[in-house]
mmCIF file of C-alpha atoms in Angstrom:
data_model
loop_
_atom_site.group_PDB
_atom_site.id
_atom_site.type_symbol
_atom_site.label_atom_id
_atom_site.label_comp_id
_atom_site.label_asym_id
_atom_site.label_seq_id
_atom_site.Cartn_x
_atom_site.Cartn_y
_atom_site.Cartn_z
ATOM 1 C CA UNK A 6 0.000 0.000 0.000
ATOM 2 C CA UNK A 7 1.270 3.464 -0.864
ATOM 3 C CA UNK A 8 1.202 5.285 2.466
ATOM 4 C CA UNK A 9 2.264 8.765 1.370
ATOM 5 C CA UNK A 10 1.585 11.534 -1.106
ATOM 6 C CA UNK A 11 -0.843 11.823 -4.014
ATOM 7 C CA UNK A 12 -1.424 8.051 -4.313
ATOM 8 C CA UNK A 13 -1.961 7.485 -0.587
ATOM 9 C CA UNK A 14 -4.043 4.418 0.176
ATOM 10 C CA UNK A 15 -3.616 2.681 -3.190
ATOM 11 C CA UNK A 16 -2.635 -0.956 -3.351
ATOM 12 C CA UNK A 17 0.745 -1.241 -4.994
ATOM 13 C CA UNK A 18 3.963 -3.205 -5.222
ATOM 14 C CA UNK A 19 7.308 -1.691 -4.250
ATOM 15 C CA UNK A 20 10.701 -2.028 -5.867
ATOM 16 C CA UNK A 21 13.142 -0.858 -3.208
ATOM 17 C CA UNK A 22 16.659 -0.256 -4.481
ATOM 18 C CA UNK A 23 19.882 0.022 -2.510
ATOM 19 C CA UNK A 24 22.268 2.946 -2.312
ATOM 20 C CA UNK A 25 21.674 6.658 -1.748
ATOM 21 C CA UNK A 26 23.615 9.824 -2.477
ATOM 22 C CA UNK A 27 22.273 11.484 0.699
ATOM 23 C CA UNK A 28 22.390 10.457 4.352
ATOM 24 C CA UNK A 29 19.245 11.786 6.025
ATOM 25 C CA UNK A 30 19.620 11.224 9.759
ATOM 26 C CA UNK A 31 15.944 10.333 10.259
ATOM 27 C CA UNK A 32 15.662 8.082 7.178
ATOM 28 C CA UNK A 33 13.088 5.322 7.675
ATOM 29 C CA UNK A 34 14.859 2.945 5.275
ATOM 30 C CA UNK A 35 18.493 3.148 6.474
ATOM 31 C CA UNK A 36 18.972 -0.536 5.631
ATOM 32 C CA UNK A 37 19.143 0.499 1.960
ATOM 33 C CA UNK A 38 22.266 2.654 2.328
ATOM 34 C CA UNK A 39 23.589 3.181 5.871
ATOM 35 C CA UNK A 40 26.608 0.896 6.018
ATOM 36 C CA UNK A 41 28.401 3.035 8.656
ATOM 37 C CA UNK A 42 25.667 3.792 11.201
ATOM 38 C CA UNK A 43 25.458 7.544 10.583
ATOM 39 C CA UNK A 44 21.663 7.720 10.996
ATOM 40 C CA UNK A 45 19.677 8.433 14.148
ATOM 41 C CA UNK A 46 19.461 4.745 15.037
ATOM 42 C CA UNK A 47 23.238 4.314 14.959
ATOM 43 C CA UNK A 48 22.863 0.913 13.306
ATOM 44 C CA UNK A 49 25.332 -0.032 10.564
ATOM 45 C CA UNK A 50 23.678 -2.355 8.069
ATOM 46 C CA UNK A 51 25.449 -4.983 5.987
ATOM 47 C CA UNK A 52 24.969 -4.538 2.218
ATOM 48 C CA UNK A 53 25.726 -8.227 1.698
ATOM 49 C CA UNK A 54 22.650 -9.015 3.781
ATOM 50 C CA UNK A 55 20.359 -6.224 2.598
ATOM 51 C CA UNK A 56 21.017 -6.038 -1.156
ATOM 52 C CA UNK A 57 20.223 -8.752 -3.698
ATOM 53 C CA UNK A 58 20.963 -8.425 -7.413
ATOM 54 C CA UNK A 59 18.184 -9.667 -9.708
ATOM 55 C CA UNK A 60 17.707 -9.650 -13.498
ATOM 56 C CA UNK A 61 15.046 -7.131 -14.428
ATOM 57 C CA UNK A 62 12.852 -9.792 -16.045
ATOM 58 C CA UNK A 63 12.739 -11.679 -12.735
ATOM 59 C CA UNK A 64 11.710 -8.470 -11.007
ATOM 60 C CA UNK A 65 8.996 -7.953 -13.627
ATOM 61 C CA UNK A 66 7.576 -11.447 -13.117
ATOM 62 C CA UNK A 67 7.383 -10.910 -9.362
ATOM 63 C CA UNK A 68 5.622 -7.580 -9.768
ATOM 64 C CA UNK A 69 3.079 -8.885 -12.277
ATOM 65 C CA UNK A 70 2.254 -11.738 -9.910
ATOM 66 C CA UNK A 71 1.060 -9.245 -7.265
ATOM 67 C CA UNK A 72 -1.843 -8.267 -9.562
ATOM 68 C CA UNK A 73 -1.852 -4.607 -8.582
ATOM 69 C CA UNK A 74 -2.192 -1.616 -10.867
ATOM 70 C CA UNK A 75 0.573 0.530 -9.390
ATOM 71 C CA UNK A 76 4.306 -0.084 -8.953
ATOM 72 C CA UNK A 77 6.352 2.309 -6.815
ATOM 73 C CA UNK A 78 10.124 2.394 -7.366
ATOM 74 C CA UNK A 79 11.926 3.719 -4.322
ATOM 75 C CA UNK A 80 15.166 3.385 -2.379
ATOM 76 C CA UNK A 81 17.597 4.628 -1.280
ATOM 77 C CA UNK A 82 17.768 6.841 -4.329
ATOM 78 C CA UNK A 83 16.464 4.938 -7.359
ATOM 79 C CA UNK A 84 17.492 7.454 -10.013
ATOM 80 C CA UNK A 85 21.168 6.735 -9.447
ATOM 81 C CA UNK A 86 20.315 3.490 -11.309
ATOM 82 C CA UNK A 87 17.767 4.888 -13.737
ATOM 83 C CA UNK A 88 19.481 3.807 -16.972
ATOM 84 C CA UNK A 89 19.183 0.189 -15.849
ATOM 85 C CA UNK A 90 15.525 0.634 -14.928
ATOM 86 C CA UNK A 91 14.269 1.677 -18.378
ATOM 87 C CA UNK A 92 13.546 -1.881 -19.657
ATOM 88 C CA UNK A 93 11.640 -2.750 -16.477
ATOM 89 C CA UNK A 94 9.568 0.434 -16.522
ATOM 90 C CA UNK A 95 8.739 0.020 -20.218
ATOM 91 C CA UNK A 96 7.618 -3.558 -19.654
ATOM 92 C CA UNK A 97 5.460 -2.542 -16.688
ATOM 93 C CA UNK A 98 3.768 0.227 -18.638
ATOM 94 C CA UNK A 99 3.211 -2.107 -21.602
ATOM 95 C CA UNK A 100 1.510 -4.574 -19.252
ATOM 96 C CA UNK A 101 -0.901 -1.901 -18.010
ATOM 97 C CA UNK A 102 0.821 -0.803 -14.792
ATOM 98 C CA UNK A 103 1.200 2.721 -13.549
ATOM 99 C CA UNK A 104 4.731 3.446 -12.352
ATOM 100 C CA UNK A 105 5.780 6.041 -9.782
ATOM 101 C CA UNK A 106 9.262 6.973 -8.608
ATOM 102 C CA UNK A 107 10.030 8.183 -5.093
ATOM 103 C CA UNK A 108 13.164 10.331 -5.384
ATOM 104 C CA UNK A 109 15.086 12.911 -3.362
ATOM 105 C CA UNK A 110 15.272 15.226 -6.377
ATOM 106 C CA UNK A 111 19.061 15.471 -6.660
ATOM 107 C CA UNK A 112 19.366 13.451 -9.897
ATOM 108 C CA UNK A 113 17.515 14.689 -12.982
ATOM 109 C CA UNK A 114 15.324 12.091 -14.706
ATOM 110 C CA UNK A 115 16.344 10.872 -18.146
ATOM 111 C CA UNK A 116 13.930 11.429 -21.079
ATOM 112 C CA UNK A 117 13.377 7.677 -21.458
ATOM 113 C CA UNK A 118 11.559 7.699 -18.109
ATOM 114 C CA UNK A 119 9.780 11.048 -18.065
ATOM 115 C CA UNK A 120 7.227 9.913 -20.609
ATOM 116 C CA UNK A 121 6.527 6.651 -18.827
ATOM 117 C CA UNK A 122 6.454 7.263 -15.075
ATOM 118 C CA UNK A 123 5.281 9.808 -12.524
ATOM 119 C CA UNK A 124 7.646 11.290 -9.967
ATOM 120 C CA UNK A 125 7.137 12.165 -6.323
ATOM 121 C CA UNK A 126 10.123 14.324 -5.445
ATOM 122 C CA UNK A 127 11.112 14.834 -1.821
ATOM 123 C CA UNK A 128 13.651 17.674 -1.507
ATOM 124 C CA UNK A 129 15.363 17.480 1.872
ATOM 125 C CA UNK A 130 15.371 20.267 4.446
ATOM 126 C CA UNK A 131 18.175 21.296 6.802
ATOM 127 C CA UNK A 132 17.082 18.867 9.539
ATOM 128 C CA UNK A 133 18.097 15.969 7.268
ATOM 129 C CA UNK A 134 21.704 16.671 8.254
ATOM 130 C CA UNK A 135 23.109 16.987 4.730
ATOM 131 C CA UNK A 136 24.602 20.262 3.517
ATOM 132 C CA UNK A 137 22.461 22.363 1.209
ATOM 133 C CA UNK A 138 24.650 21.838 -1.872
ATOM 134 C CA UNK A 139 24.095 18.082 -1.623
ATOM 135 C CA UNK A 140 20.377 18.055 -0.958
ATOM 136 C CA UNK A 141 19.204 20.842 -3.289
ATOM 137 C CA UNK A 142 20.406 20.588 -6.897
ATOM 138 C CA UNK A 143 18.861 23.444 -8.921
ATOM 139 C CA UNK A 144 19.193 21.812 -12.350
ATOM 140 C CA UNK A 145 17.602 18.582 -11.156
ATOM 141 C CA UNK A 146 14.716 20.358 -9.398
ATOM 142 C CA UNK A 147 14.074 22.436 -12.536
ATOM 143 C CA UNK A 148 14.008 19.263 -14.627
ATOM 144 C CA UNK A 149 11.416 17.669 -12.338
ATOM 145 C CA UNK A 150 9.301 20.830 -12.229
ATOM 146 C CA UNK A 151 9.069 20.647 -16.030
ATOM 147 C CA UNK A 152 7.679 17.086 -16.019
ATOM 148 C CA UNK A 153 3.848 17.017 -16.016
ATOM 149 C CA UNK A 154 2.334 15.212 -13.057
ATOM 150 C CA UNK A 155 5.313 15.612 -10.725
ATOM 151 C CA UNK A 156 4.513 16.214 -7.044
ATOM 152 C CA UNK A 157 6.903 17.626 -4.444
ATOM 153 C CA UNK A 158 6.703 16.125 -0.966
ATOM 154 C CA UNK A 159 8.499 17.736 1.984
ATOM 155 C CA UNK A 160 9.146 15.992 5.287
ATOM 156 C CA UNK A 161 8.532 18.415 8.169
ATOM 157 C CA UNK A 162 9.037 18.144 11.917
ATOM 158 C CA UNK A 163 7.551 21.451 13.108
ATOM 159 C CA UNK A 164 5.535 24.352 11.656
ATOM 160 C CA UNK A 165 8.794 26.334 11.536
ATOM 161 C CA UNK A 166 9.959 24.001 8.738
ATOM 162 C CA UNK A 167 7.247 25.404 6.493
ATOM 163 C CA UNK A 168 9.179 28.650 6.030
ATOM 164 C CA UNK A 169 12.091 26.611 4.672
ATOM 165 C CA UNK A 170 9.718 24.768 2.339
ATOM 166 C CA UNK A 171 8.378 28.100 1.088
ATOM 167 C CA UNK A 172 11.914 29.275 0.304
ATOM 168 C CA UNK A 173 12.533 26.133 -1.773
ATOM 169 C CA UNK A 174 9.221 26.520 -3.604
ATOM 170 C CA UNK A 175 9.889 30.191 -4.345
ATOM 171 C CA UNK A 176 13.436 29.476 -5.463
ATOM 172 C CA UNK A 177 12.895 26.407 -7.630
ATOM 173 C CA UNK A 178 9.207 26.276 -8.567
ATOM 174 C CA UNK A 179 8.657 22.951 -6.811
ATOM 175 C CA UNK A 180 4.876 22.674 -7.023
ATOM 176 C CA UNK A 181 2.384 21.199 -6.293
ATOM 177 C CA UNK A 182 3.457 20.850 -2.663
ATOM 178 C CA UNK A 183 2.636 18.020 -0.279
ATOM 179 C CA UNK A 184 3.667 18.313 3.377
ATOM 180 C CA UNK A 185 4.294 15.096 5.300
ATOM 181 C CA UNK A 186 5.083 14.719 9.016
ATOM 182 C CA UNK A 187 8.307 12.986 10.022
ATOM 183 C CA UNK A 188 7.824 10.094 12.417
ATOM 184 C CA UNK A 189 8.526 6.401 12.887
ATOM 185 C CA UNK A 190 5.486 5.661 15.062
ATOM 186 C CA UNK A 191 1.797 6.301 14.625
ATOM 187 C CA UNK A 192 1.760 8.563 17.693
ATOM 188 C CA UNK A 193 4.611 10.679 16.330
ATOM 189 C CA UNK A 194 2.984 11.033 12.940
ATOM 190 C CA UNK A 195 -0.415 11.855 14.446
ATOM 191 C CA UNK A 196 1.019 14.492 16.792
ATOM 192 C CA UNK A 197 3.097 16.235 14.118
ATOM 193 C CA UNK A 198 0.252 16.095 11.616
ATOM 194 C CA UNK A 199 -1.937 17.947 14.105
ATOM 195 C CA UNK A 200 0.739 20.584 14.649
ATOM 196 C CA UNK A 201 1.225 21.150 10.912
ATOM 197 C CA UNK A 202 -2.317 20.901 9.568
ATOM 198 C CA UNK A 203 -3.722 24.421 9.950
ATOM 199 C CA UNK A 204 -0.541 26.124 8.746
ATOM 200 C CA UNK A 205 -0.281 23.850 5.691
ATOM 201 C CA UNK A 206 -3.860 24.515 4.635
ATOM 202 C CA UNK A 207 -3.403 28.246 5.206
ATOM 203 C CA UNK A 208 -0.505 28.250 2.731
ATOM 204 C CA UNK A 209 -2.623 26.508 0.077
ATOM 205 C CA UNK A 210 -0.576 23.304 0.116
ATOM 206 C CA UNK A 211 -1.584 19.648 0.329
ATOM 207 C CA UNK A 212 -1.230 17.507 3.443
ATOM 208 C CA UNK A 213 -0.356 13.826 3.601
ATOM 209 C CA UNK A 214 -0.049 11.458 6.509
ATOM 210 C CA UNK A 215 2.113 8.317 6.585
ATOM 211 C CA UNK A 216 -0.666 5.757 6.482
ATOM 212 C CA UNK A 217 1.616 2.712 6.555
ATOM 213 C CA UNK A 218 3.185 3.938 9.812
ATOM 214 C CA UNK A 219 -0.252 4.391 11.371
ATOM 215 C CA UNK A 220 -1.149 0.815 10.419
ATOM 216 C CA UNK A 221 2.138 -1.078 10.865
ATOM 217 C CA UNK A 222 4.506 1.237 12.759
ATOM 218 C CA UNK A 223 8.139 0.899 11.668
ATOM 219 C CA UNK A 224 7.900 -2.832 10.988
ATOM 220 C CA UNK A 225 9.655 -3.773 7.768
ATOM 221 C CA UNK A 226 7.716 -5.420 4.977
ATOM 222 C CA UNK A 227 8.615 -8.875 3.710
#
């Protein structure tokens, strides 16, 4: 189930790729990239345990077997591998699937994908822990803003973060905007959502919860 953003609540299948070019301290999927324990949990994951190479046709067969209409490709940062994903995405679209990418917005999409998939771009704010030059890449954000159907989703901890979001939107044209609360538990998400809600609506932006966290907490899928 897609728990965030414009497709919230839809049944889907996930392709979760390993490796990321950022190191967000509060990342909820550190097992895809954190081999040194730099995140908030302090856990160093083993890539030999977490990552498994598969031919794209095998991935396709698994996804088709789920019998869902939507496939979400996430990470880590999936667009660092986007050239290798083109055959899979084409085959999914040809078989009637919708395809969405979850990306941090630092790597511009290639033309072979922009006509096939939708993008939910999540530019990172200062509380991610990465320096601005790493997490905000003007050329990449401009490329995403030019792709029809792209949504921009910002993870916020407090209403004060909304001023930082506004500066990014004004500077790079990252619209439409979705604001999502940070949190690994249902209680955290619920509390932050309540703190953000009125201010988000007042700014004319969209609001999304993290539905999967409310239902399953931080338990990993199988």
